[in-house]
Coordinates of C-alpha atoms in Angstrom, one line a residue:
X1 CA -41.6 -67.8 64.7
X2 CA -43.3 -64.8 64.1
X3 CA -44.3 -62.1 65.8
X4 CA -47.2 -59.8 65.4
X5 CA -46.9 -56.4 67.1
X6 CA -49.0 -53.5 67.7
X7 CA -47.9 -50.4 69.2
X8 CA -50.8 -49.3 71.5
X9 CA -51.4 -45.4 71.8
X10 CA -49.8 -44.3 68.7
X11 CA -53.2 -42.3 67.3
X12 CA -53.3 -40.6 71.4
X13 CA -50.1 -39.6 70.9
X14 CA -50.3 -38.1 67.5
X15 CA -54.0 -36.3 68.5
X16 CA -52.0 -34.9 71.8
X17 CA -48.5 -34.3 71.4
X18 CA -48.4 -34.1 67.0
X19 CA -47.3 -36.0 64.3
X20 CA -43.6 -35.6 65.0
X21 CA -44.4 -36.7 68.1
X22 CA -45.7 -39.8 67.0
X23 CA -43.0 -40.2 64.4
X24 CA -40.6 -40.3 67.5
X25 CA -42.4 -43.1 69.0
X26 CA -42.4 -45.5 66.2
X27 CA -39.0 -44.7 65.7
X28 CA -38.3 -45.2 69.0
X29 CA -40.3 -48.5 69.0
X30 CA -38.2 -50.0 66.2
X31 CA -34.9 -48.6 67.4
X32 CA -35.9 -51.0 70.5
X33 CA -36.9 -54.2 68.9
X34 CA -33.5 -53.8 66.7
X35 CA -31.9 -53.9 69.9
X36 CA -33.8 -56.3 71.7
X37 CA -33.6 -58.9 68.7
X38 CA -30.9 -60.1 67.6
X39 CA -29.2 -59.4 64.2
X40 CA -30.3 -62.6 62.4
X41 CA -33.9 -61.4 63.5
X42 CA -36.1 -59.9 60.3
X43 CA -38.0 -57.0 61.8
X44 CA -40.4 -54.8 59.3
X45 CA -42.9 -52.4 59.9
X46 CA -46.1 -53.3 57.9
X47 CA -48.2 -50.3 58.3
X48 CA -49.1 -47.8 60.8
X49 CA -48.3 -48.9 64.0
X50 CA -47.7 -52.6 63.2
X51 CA -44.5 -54.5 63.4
X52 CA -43.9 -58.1 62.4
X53 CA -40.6 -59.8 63.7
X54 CA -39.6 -63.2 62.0
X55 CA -37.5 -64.7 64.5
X56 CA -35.0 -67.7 63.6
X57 CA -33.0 -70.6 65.0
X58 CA -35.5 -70.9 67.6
X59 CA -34.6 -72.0 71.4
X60 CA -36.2 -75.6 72.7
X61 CA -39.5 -76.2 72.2
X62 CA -41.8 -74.5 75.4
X63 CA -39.1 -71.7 75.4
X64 CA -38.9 -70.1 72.6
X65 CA -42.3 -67.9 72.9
X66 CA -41.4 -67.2 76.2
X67 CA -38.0 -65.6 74.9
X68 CA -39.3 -63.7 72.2
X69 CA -41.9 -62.4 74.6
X70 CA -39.4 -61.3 76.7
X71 CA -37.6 -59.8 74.2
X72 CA -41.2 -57.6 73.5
X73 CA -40.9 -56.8 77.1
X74 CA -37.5 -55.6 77.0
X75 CA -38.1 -53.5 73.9
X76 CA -41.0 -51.9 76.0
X77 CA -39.2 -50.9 79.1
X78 CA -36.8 -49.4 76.7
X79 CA -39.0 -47.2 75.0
X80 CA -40.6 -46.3 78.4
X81 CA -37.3 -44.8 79.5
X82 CA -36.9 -43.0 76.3
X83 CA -40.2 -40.7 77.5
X84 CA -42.5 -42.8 76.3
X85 CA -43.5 -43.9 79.6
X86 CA -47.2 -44.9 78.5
X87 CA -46.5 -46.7 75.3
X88 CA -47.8 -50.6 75.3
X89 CA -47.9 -53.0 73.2
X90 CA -50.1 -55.9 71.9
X91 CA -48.4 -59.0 70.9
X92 CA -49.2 -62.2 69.0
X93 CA -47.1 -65.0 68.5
X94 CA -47.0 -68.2 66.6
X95 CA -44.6 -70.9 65.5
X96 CA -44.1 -73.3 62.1
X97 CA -43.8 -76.1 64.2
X98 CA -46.4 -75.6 66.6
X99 CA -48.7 -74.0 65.3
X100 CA -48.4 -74.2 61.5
X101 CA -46.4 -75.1 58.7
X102 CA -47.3 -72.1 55.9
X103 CA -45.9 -68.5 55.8
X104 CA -49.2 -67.2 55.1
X105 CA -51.0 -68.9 57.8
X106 CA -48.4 -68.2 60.1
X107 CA -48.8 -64.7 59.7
X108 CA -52.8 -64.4 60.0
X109 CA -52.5 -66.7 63.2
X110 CA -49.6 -64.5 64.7
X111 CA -51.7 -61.1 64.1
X112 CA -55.1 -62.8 65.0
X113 CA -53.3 -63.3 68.6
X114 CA -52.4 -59.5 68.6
X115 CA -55.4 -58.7 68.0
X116 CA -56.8 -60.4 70.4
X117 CA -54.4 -59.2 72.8
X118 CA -55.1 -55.8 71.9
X119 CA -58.7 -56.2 72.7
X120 CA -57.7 -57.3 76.1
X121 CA -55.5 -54.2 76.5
X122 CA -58.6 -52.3 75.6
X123 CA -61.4 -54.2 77.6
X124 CA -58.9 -53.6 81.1
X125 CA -58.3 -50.1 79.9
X126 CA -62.2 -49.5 80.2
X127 CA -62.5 -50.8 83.5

């Protein structure tokens, strides 16, 4: 499974509160994922503000997005009590059995759901 990750805000917080400042949150942000993945987990950063998890030995079929989004979660609330209290993040998930069987289409399909997500974030941010 993969997982497609955005970290929402990261350009508000580097205008507002500086670069460091910014530097601290994606820090922050990966310090939490390490955490909330576990150790057989591959988690890179892939530029900017985007993080790709490749999680394996997956849990029964119909659970295993649910646990990896609630391993997101988790790495949210974490960074939240580290002072980033408005930090959010947009995720996209997507699974070789499910939903494909190719690395390279399992990555567009992963960060076409963030994206999506993140447009969602943005849309109910406007309102």
């Amino acid at each position: 499974m993969t997982n497609a990750l955005d970290l929402d805000g990261l350009k508000a917080v580097n205008d507002r509160a500086g670069h460091d400042r910014g530097d601290a949150l994606l820090a922050g942000f990966a310090a939490s994922l390490r955490l909330a993945f576990r150790g057989e987990d591959a988690l890179f950063r892939v530029g900017g503000d985007e993080f790709v998890v490749l999680v394996k030995h997956l849990a029964p079929a119909g659970t295993a997005v649910g646990g990896s989004l609630a391993r997101v979660q988790a790495a949210l609330k974490r960074l939240r009590r580290s002072g980033f209290d408005a930090a959010d993040v947009s995720a996209g998930l997507a699974t070789f059995t499910d939903d494909c069987g190719e690395t390279e289409e399992l990555l567009r399909l992963s960060d076409q759901r963030m994206y999506l997500q993140k447009q969602e974030h943005q849309a109910s941010l406007r309102m």
